[in-house]
Amino acid sequence: MLCQNCGKNEANVRYTQVINGVRKELNLCSECARKLGVDRIDIPMDFTSFLGDFFNDYAESSLLPSFSIDNVKCKTCGMSYNDFIDTGMFGCSDCYDTFSGPIDSLLKNLHGTARHIGRGVKNVDDLLGKNTKSKTSNKTENISKSSDDKNAQKLEDLQKQLDKAIKEERYEDAAKIRDKIKEMNK
Amino acid sequence: MNWYLQNGKESDVVISTRVRLSRNIKGIPFINRASKEELKEVYDKVKEIIPSLGYNLKFLSLSDMDSITKQSLVEKHLISPDFAKTKMPYTAVAINDDENICIMVNEEDHIKLQVFTSGLDIDNLLNLAIEIDEKIENLLPYSYHEKYGFLTACPTNVGTGLKISTLVHIPALQMTGNLNKMLNIINNLGMNVRGLYGEGTKAEGDVYQVSNNQTLGITEKEIAKNLNLLAQKIIDQERLARKYLSKNSLKLEDEVYRSYGILANARRIGEDEALELLSKVKLGTDLGIIKELNDKKVRELMLYTKPANMQKRLGTKLSVIDQEASRCEVIKQILQED
């Protein structure tokens, strides 16, 4: 039987529609079925579960005997690692810390590494002098706008950066960071 | 004129380039775990800051958009097909008149910042994306992890959150039997390649999307450099294959002009057939064989033979069968323009 839509190809998809008790049947070729959007129901694979399976394979090999994640749930969003396996998606930022053990090996499999080396959030970039463009006006604006909460977080980050810079003997960077902390404490 | 109707650098092979950054707002769960109120919070926050970013961005709620308009954005590759179909509340796009900036709100992540250009121009595009990204970050602090970088719902995007993709038109590699070799090489280099239309190895229209897989443990500059290098290689190989085809000029001329002949004279053309004919016609135009056409017309033909953009152009809703005749009308219109 030929496709009832294009009349050219052999029909290999039967589409039945029942609206208000009226039954309508169409025989379509796969091409037309795809175009009319009736083929989606026939596809058993859904992408997120496929991704989940993929992660599951990695997760098994990464399970250390001492590390049980069965009952661990993310405190912030309530997601368990199994939920992640099912969907391939994390629930919130804190999931990355909650499941950092299995995530590390998962990320290594996906990206070859588990450590970010690209751009940071802006204030960190400025500190390290990565962005040499003058952003002083931006910076002050940023500080005045941000809440106290954010300032405290920033100071803490700065202190960490300072310690790191000193440890790594990057004294030029350290000086910049020190000045920045001074400025913020004014 | 919008970018997708123009030619850019290396446009004989590279149709367009996209740079995309995946971002989430600090303190709000990712969309798969966010409550309705939290999705609204993302929506409201982004809506609030959009005017202050500049670029004449307009914030448009997806729920206010009819399905043809949404599909027309998919056809221009401005939004993902899944996003056009989503039933999620509080989804939106922020888009400018040139349509070279399109921010998806509450797609897979809170913010998917995308910038586009015709042809191959990764470095400028990346700079633009970072410029906008920094402006947004000033107003909406991002979810960022010292070790993992920018956090995303899917671990395939974490780190830089950066995906760069180029659309390449490589009919000569296909015609000379070198396509699979090329696709294998791309895969082996750790890049992702897929046919843009249709399934299987041979993509309809000979258009393939090449993009980076790795987003973590690599800098933005490296990703850009790698993709640039790879694109350049694909361009070189495709041009070489075209040169080879040009040796038998009568055969090639015959082939592209036959496609042009059908395209110009048929009375009914389906979407897929149009894609295939246009692939040959674009090749013929790029090689200077088809004198009747220019690059702009080819771009218009590629866009307005797609169902949703065709219906938008004609201003009417058409069944798939009626579209086949209307498609020929649209083609005629474009060919007759001066």
Tab-separated table of N, CA, C and O in Angstrom, chain A residues 13-100:
chain	number	residue	atom	x	y	z
A	13	VAL	N	3.971	2.914	8.255
A	13	VAL	CA	3.536	3.369	9.572
A	13	VAL	C	2.020	3.498	9.541
A	13	VAL	O	1.463	4.149	8.656
A	14	ARG	N	1.351	2.823	10.459
A	14	ARG	CA	-0.096	3.001	10.524
A	14	ARG	C	-0.418	3.906	11.711
A	14	ARG	O	-0.033	3.641	12.839
A	15	TYR	N	-1.140	4.948	11.424
A	15	TYR	CA	-1.441	5.936	12.452
A	15	TYR	C	-2.945	5.945	12.686
A	15	TYR	O	-3.733	6.151	11.758
A	16	THR	N	-3.352	5.665	13.905
A	16	THR	CA	-4.774	5.657	14.226
A	16	THR	C	-5.088	6.796	15.179
A	16	THR	O	-4.413	6.984	16.186
A	17	GLN	N	-6.114	7.534	14.828
A	17	GLN	CA	-6.491	8.678	15.649
A	17	GLN	C	-7.948	8.491	16.026
A	17	GLN	O	-8.785	8.172	15.175
A	18	VAL	N	-8.283	8.655	17.304
A	18	VAL	CA	-9.684	8.587	17.712
A	18	VAL	C	-10.046	9.903	18.375
A	18	VAL	O	-9.536	10.232	19.443
A	19	ILE	N	-10.870	10.662	17.695
A	19	ILE	CA	-11.308	11.935	18.275
A	19	ILE	C	-12.820	11.915	18.385
A	19	ILE	O	-13.532	11.717	17.398
A	20	ASN	N	-13.334	12.101	19.595
A	20	ASN	CA	-14.770	12.048	19.870
A	20	ASN	C	-15.419	10.791	19.290
A	20	ASN	O	-16.493	10.840	18.700
A	21	GLY	N	-14.745	9.696	19.436
A	21	GLY	CA	-15.317	8.437	18.980
A	21	GLY	C	-15.193	8.207	17.485
A	21	GLY	O	-15.521	7.152	16.979
A	22	VAL	N	-14.703	9.196	16.752
A	22	VAL	CA	-14.533	8.994	15.313
A	22	VAL	C	-13.133	8.467	15.050
A	22	VAL	O	-12.145	9.095	15.411
A	23	ARG	N	-13.096	7.304	14.442
A	23	ARG	CA	-11.819	6.656	14.226
A	23	ARG	C	-11.290	7.000	12.842
A	23	ARG	O	-11.993	6.924	11.842
A	24	LYS	N	-10.044	7.420	12.810
A	24	LYS	CA	-9.442	7.782	11.540
A	24	LYS	C	-8.116	7.037	11.427
A	24	LYS	O	-7.341	7.028	12.369
A	25	GLU	N	-7.924	6.380	10.280
A	25	GLU	CA	-6.692	5.621	10.135
A	25	GLU	C	-5.911	6.106	8.922
A	25	GLU	O	-6.490	6.356	7.865
A	26	LEU	N	-4.631	6.271	9.110
A	26	LEU	CA	-3.784	6.734	8.009
A	26	LEU	C	-2.628	5.774	7.838
A	26	LEU	O	-2.023	5.353	8.809
A	27	ASN	N	-2.323	5.432	6.607
A	27	ASN	CA	-1.126	4.637	6.333
A	27	ASN	C	-0.085	5.552	5.703
A	27	ASN	O	-0.335	6.151	4.652
A	28	LEU	N	1.030	5.654	6.377
A	28	LEU	CA	2.031	6.615	5.936
A	28	LEU	C	3.375	5.947	5.697
A	28	LEU	O	3.663	4.897	6.266
A	29	CYS	N	4.193	6.591	4.887
A	29	CYS	CA	5.575	6.141	4.784
A	29	CYS	C	6.349	6.778	5.939
A	29	CYS	O	5.890	7.753	6.521
A	30	SER	N	7.501	6.242	6.246
A	30	SER	CA	8.209	6.731	7.440
A	30	SER	C	8.599	8.199	7.284
A	30	SER	O	8.624	8.966	8.238
A	31	GLU	N	8.865	8.591	6.050
A	31	GLU	CA	9.268	9.973	5.803
A	31	GLU	C	8.143	10.940	6.167
A	31	GLU	O	8.337	11.924	6.879
A	32	CYS	N	6.929	10.623	5.671
A	32	CYS	CA	5.786	11.495	5.951
A	32	CYS	C	5.426	11.444	7.433
A	32	CYS	O	5.029	12.448	8.018
A	33	ALA	N	5.550	10.247	8.013
A	33	ALA	CA	5.230	10.113	9.433
A	33	ALA	C	6.110	11.030	10.255
A	33	ALA	O	5.657	11.701	11.184
A	34	ARG	N	7.375	11.076	9.854
A	34	ARG	CA	8.304	11.935	10.578
A	34	ARG	C	7.893	13.392	10.407
A	34	ARG	O	7.858	14.172	11.344
A	35	LYS	N	7.550	13.741	9.165
A	35	LYS	CA	7.199	15.134	8.882
A	35	LYS	C	5.930	15.547	9.612
A	35	LYS	O	5.797	16.664	10.071
A	36	LEU	N	4.975	14.627	9.683
A	36	LEU	CA	3.712	14.954	10.339
A	36	LEU	C	3.823	14.825	11.851
A	36	LEU	O	2.876	15.094	12.578
A	37	GLY	N	4.962	14.373	12.291
A	37	GLY	CA	5.194	14.307	13.732
A	37	GLY	C	4.482	13.162	14.407
A	37	GLY	O	4.230	13.194	15.607
A	38	VAL	N	4.081	12.102	13.664
A	38	VAL	CA	3.383	10.993	14.302
A	38	VAL	C	4.328	9.837	14.612
A	38	VAL	O	3.918	8.816	15.121
A	39	ASP	N	5.603	10.007	14.293
A	39	ASP	CA	6.508	8.876	14.486
A	39	ASP	C	7.106	8.842	15.885
A	39	ASP	O	7.648	7.859	16.312
A	40	ARG	N	6.992	9.941	16.608
A	40	ARG	CA	7.689	10.054	17.880
A	40	ARG	C	7.257	8.995	18.892
A	40	ARG	O	8.032	8.561	19.704
A	41	ILE	N	5.984	8.625	18.796
A	41	ILE	CA	5.457	7.655	19.753
A	41	ILE	C	6.129	6.295	19.593
A	41	ILE	O	6.235	5.546	20.538
A	42	ASP	N	6.573	6.016	18.382
A	42	ASP	CA	7.113	4.688	18.108
A	42	ASP	C	8.546	4.517	18.593
A	42	ASP	O	9.053	3.412	18.619
A	43	ILE	N	9.195	5.619	18.926
A	43	ILE	CA	10.596	5.510	19.306
A	43	ILE	C	10.698	5.169	20.790
A	43	ILE	O	10.266	5.940	21.635
A	44	PRO	N	11.232	3.999	21.101
A	44	PRO	CA	11.257	3.582	22.491
A	44	PRO	C	12.352	4.264	23.306
A	44	PRO	O	12.257	4.363	24.515
A	45	MET	N	13.385	4.768	22.622
A	45	MET	CA	14.511	5.305	23.374
A	45	MET	C	14.283	6.762	23.707
A	45	MET	O	13.949	7.552	22.838
A	46	ASP	N	14.404	7.117	24.964
A	46	ASP	CA	14.372	8.539	25.214
A	46	ASP	C	15.729	8.978	25.723
A	46	ASP	O	16.435	8.234	26.387
A	47	PHE	N	16.093	10.148	25.321
A	47	PHE	CA	17.488	10.547	25.410
A	47	PHE	C	18.004	10.619	26.842
A	47	PHE	O	19.101	10.183	27.136
A	48	THR	N	17.170	11.131	27.743
A	48	THR	CA	17.684	11.316	29.094
A	48	THR	C	17.968	9.977	29.764
A	48	THR	O	18.963	9.824	30.455
A	49	SER	N	17.097	8.972	29.505
A	49	SER	CA	17.353	7.683	30.144
A	49	SER	C	18.574	7.015	29.506
A	49	SER	O	19.318	6.310	30.152
A	50	PHE	N	18.750	7.311	28.225
A	50	PHE	CA	19.934	6.799	27.527
A	50	PHE	C	21.201	7.349	28.177
A	50	PHE	O	22.150	6.644	28.469
A	51	LEU	N	21.149	8.661	28.458
A	51	LEU	CA	22.271	9.329	29.101
A	51	LEU	C	22.475	8.752	30.503
A	51	LEU	O	23.590	8.518	30.931
A	52	GLY	N	21.364	8.502	31.168
A	52	GLY	CA	21.423	7.944	32.510
A	52	GLY	C	22.127	6.595	32.514
A	52	GLY	O	23.012	6.347	33.324
A	53	ASP	N	21.770	5.732	31.552
A	53	ASP	CA	22.400	4.418	31.452
A	53	ASP	C	23.901	4.547	31.275
A	53	ASP	O	24.688	3.837	31.866
A	54	PHE	N	24.237	5.499	30.445
A	54	PHE	CA	25.634	5.745	30.138
A	54	PHE	C	26.388	6.118	31.413
A	54	PHE	O	27.454	5.599	31.700
A	55	PHE	N	25.794	6.969	32.208
A	55	PHE	CA	26.436	7.396	33.446
A	55	PHE	C	26.500	6.245	34.449
A	55	PHE	O	27.427	6.124	35.219
A	56	ASN	N	25.456	5.433	34.428
A	56	ASN	CA	25.371	4.320	35.360
A	56	ASN	C	26.570	3.393	35.199
A	56	ASN	O	27.154	2.931	36.162
A	57	ASP	N	26.920	3.130	33.937
A	57	ASP	CA	28.051	2.259	33.671
A	57	ASP	C	29.317	2.794	34.333
A	57	ASP	O	30.109	2.055	34.888
A	58	TYR	N	29.472	4.096	34.243
A	58	TYR	CA	30.644	4.696	34.841
A	58	TYR	C	30.545	4.684	36.363
A	58	TYR	O	31.516	4.473	37.060
A	59	ALA	N	29.326	4.901	36.832
A	59	ALA	CA	29.144	5.014	38.270
A	59	ALA	C	29.536	3.723	38.976
A	59	ALA	O	30.143	3.749	40.027
A	60	GLU	N	29.192	2.594	38.360
A	60	GLU	CA	29.473	1.321	39.006
A	60	GLU	C	30.969	1.130	39.253
A	60	GLU	O	31.391	0.749	40.324
A	61	SER	N	31.726	1.427	38.210
A	61	SER	CA	33.164	1.211	38.342
A	61	SER	C	33.790	2.200	39.314
A	61	SER	O	34.874	2.001	39.815
A	62	SER	N	33.077	3.280	39.562
A	62	SER	CA	33.675	4.310	40.403
A	62	SER	C	33.314	4.134	41.874
A	62	SER	O	33.793	4.849	42.729
A	63	LEU	N	32.438	3.189	42.160
A	63	LEU	CA	32.001	3.011	43.543
A	63	LEU	C	33.107	2.366	44.375
A	63	LEU	O	33.436	1.203	44.191
A	64	LEU	N	33.646	3.134	45.270
A	64	LEU	CA	34.643	2.572	46.170
A	64	LEU	C	33.913	1.789	47.246
A	64	LEU	O	32.801	2.134	47.618
A	65	PRO	N	34.526	0.724	47.760
A	65	PRO	CA	33.858	-0.095	48.762
A	65	PRO	C	33.436	0.724	49.982
A	65	PRO	O	32.392	0.495	50.568
A	66	SER	N	34.248	1.702	50.325
A	66	SER	CA	33.941	2.458	51.529
A	66	SER	C	32.941	3.581	51.257
A	66	SER	O	32.511	4.269	52.145
A	67	PHE	N	32.606	3.725	50.020
A	67	PHE	CA	31.784	4.881	49.676
A	67	PHE	C	30.397	4.417	49.253
A	67	PHE	O	30.198	3.906	48.159
A	68	SER	N	29.454	4.554	50.121
A	68	SER	CA	28.098	4.157	49.769
A	68	SER	C	27.274	5.405	49.494
A	68	SER	O	27.169	6.290	50.327
A	69	ILE	N	26.708	5.473	48.311
A	69	ILE	CA	25.924	6.663	47.987
A	69	ILE	C	24.441	6.325	47.919
A	69	ILE	O	23.629	7.151	47.557
A	70	ASP	N	24.129	5.059	48.263
A	70	ASP	CA	22.745	4.630	48.111
A	70	ASP	C	21.759	5.546	48.821
A	70	ASP	O	20.717	5.890	48.307
A	71	ASN	N	22.117	5.905	50.047
A	71	ASN	CA	21.141	6.652	50.832
A	71	ASN	C	21.443	8.141	50.912
A	71	ASN	O	20.756	8.883	51.582
A	72	VAL	N	22.498	8.536	50.221
A	72	VAL	CA	22.857	9.947	50.295
A	72	VAL	C	21.922	10.759	49.409
A	72	VAL	O	21.679	10.414	48.263
A	73	LYS	N	21.379	11.797	50.011
A	73	LYS	CA	20.545	12.701	49.230
A	73	LYS	C	21.083	14.105	49.364
A	73	LYS	O	21.608	14.482	50.415
A	74	CYS	N	20.964	14.866	48.295
A	74	CYS	CA	21.410	16.249	48.345
A	74	CYS	C	20.533	17.006	49.330
A	74	CYS	O	19.309	16.961	49.253
A	75	LYS	N	21.183	17.674	50.284
A	75	LYS	CA	20.429	18.363	51.327
A	75	LYS	C	19.598	19.507	50.770
A	75	LYS	O	18.552	19.854	51.297
A	76	THR	N	20.065	20.101	49.705
A	76	THR	CA	19.382	21.275	49.178
A	76	THR	C	18.171	20.918	48.330
A	76	THR	O	17.100	21.479	48.504
A	77	CYS	N	18.352	19.960	47.416
A	77	CYS	CA	17.234	19.705	46.493
A	77	CYS	C	16.649	18.308	46.657
A	77	CYS	O	15.674	17.964	45.998
A	78	GLY	N	17.237	17.485	47.520
A	78	GLY	CA	16.650	16.168	47.789
A	78	GLY	C	16.951	15.113	46.738
A	78	GLY	O	16.381	14.028	46.752
A	79	MET	N	17.842	15.437	45.814
A	79	MET	CA	18.133	14.473	44.754
A	79	MET	C	19.075	13.378	45.256
A	79	MET	O	20.038	13.653	45.959
A	80	SER	N	18.780	12.130	44.882
A	80	SER	CA	19.701	11.042	45.203
A	80	SER	C	20.536	10.753	43.968
A	80	SER	O	20.190	11.191	42.869
A	81	TYR	N	21.620	9.970	44.163
A	81	TYR	CA	22.460	9.698	42.998
A	81	TYR	C	21.691	8.882	41.972
A	81	TYR	O	21.883	9.030	40.772
A	82	ASN	N	20.777	8.035	42.471
A	82	ASN	CA	19.963	7.247	41.542
A	82	ASN	C	19.055	8.125	40.691
A	82	ASN	O	18.804	7.833	39.529
A	83	ASP	N	18.551	9.204	41.307
A	83	ASP	CA	17.742	10.148	40.523
A	83	ASP	C	18.566	10.706	39.376
A	83	ASP	O	18.092	10.877	38.260
A	84	PHE	N	19.829	10.982	39.711
A	84	PHE	CA	20.716	11.512	38.674
A	84	PHE	C	20.930	10.486	37.565
A	84	PHE	O	20.887	10.803	36.380
A	85	ILE	N	21.149	9.221	37.988
A	85	ILE	CA	21.345	8.154	37.012
A	85	ILE	C	20.135	8.067	36.081
A	85	ILE	O	20.259	7.849	34.885
A	86	ASP	N	18.938	8.266	36.659
A	86	ASP	CA	17.720	8.163	35.847
A	86	ASP	C	17.619	9.264	34.813
A	86	ASP	O	17.134	9.048	33.709
A	87	THR	N	18.001	10.464	35.190
A	87	THR	CA	17.730	11.600	34.304
A	87	THR	C	18.964	12.138	33.597
A	87	THR	O	18.840	12.810	32.581
A	88	GLY	N	20.141	11.870	34.145
A	88	GLY	CA	21.344	12.452	33.559
A	88	GLY	C	21.522	13.916	33.899
A	88	GLY	O	22.364	14.595	33.333
A	89	MET	N	20.679	14.414	34.813
A	89	MET	CA	20.739	15.833	35.182
A	89	MET	C	20.862	15.983	36.686
A	89	MET	O	20.185	15.286	37.432
A	90	PHE	N	21.690	16.905	37.115
A	90	PHE	CA	21.741	17.223	38.529
A	90	PHE	C	20.618	18.174	38.902
A	90	PHE	O	20.049	18.857	38.045
A	91	GLY	N	20.315	18.215	40.223
A	91	GLY	CA	19.188	19.032	40.668
A	91	GLY	C	19.567	20.450	41.037
A	91	GLY	O	18.767	21.372	40.888
A	92	CYS	N	20.762	20.619	41.587
A	92	CYS	CA	21.157	21.964	41.995
A	92	CYS	C	22.677	22.023	42.130
A	92	CYS	O	23.353	21.002	42.006
A	93	SER	N	23.187	23.196	42.427
A	93	SER	CA	24.633	23.381	42.529
A	93	SER	C	25.243	22.491	43.604
A	93	SER	O	26.351	21.979	43.453
A	94	ASP	N	24.509	22.307	44.702
A	94	ASP	CA	25.068	21.556	45.820
A	94	ASP	C	25.217	20.070	45.528
A	94	ASP	O	25.977	19.374	46.202
A	95	CYS	N	24.485	19.571	44.517
A	95	CYS	CA	24.637	18.164	44.119
A	95	CYS	C	26.096	17.873	43.775
A	95	CYS	O	26.591	16.777	44.017
A	96	TYR	N	26.766	18.852	43.192
A	96	TYR	CA	28.151	18.640	42.776
A	96	TYR	C	29.050	18.351	43.984
A	96	TYR	O	30.027	17.626	43.872
A	97	ASP	N	28.722	18.948	45.143
A	97	ASP	CA	29.503	18.660	46.349
A	97	ASP	C	29.036	17.379	47.016
A	97	ASP	O	29.831	16.572	47.474
A	98	THR	N	27.714	17.194	47.052
A	98	THR	CA	27.153	16.008	47.689
A	98	THR	C	27.697	14.729	47.061
A	98	THR	O	28.030	13.782	47.761
A	99	PHE	N	27.762	14.722	45.729
A	99	PHE	CA	28.178	13.503	45.029
A	99	PHE	C	29.577	13.630	44.437
A	99	PHE	O	29.884	13.002	43.421
A	100	SER	N	30.411	14.428	45.064
A	100	SER	CA	31.696	14.740	44.429
A	100	SER	C	32.530	13.486	44.153
A	100	SER	O	33.292	13.454	43.186
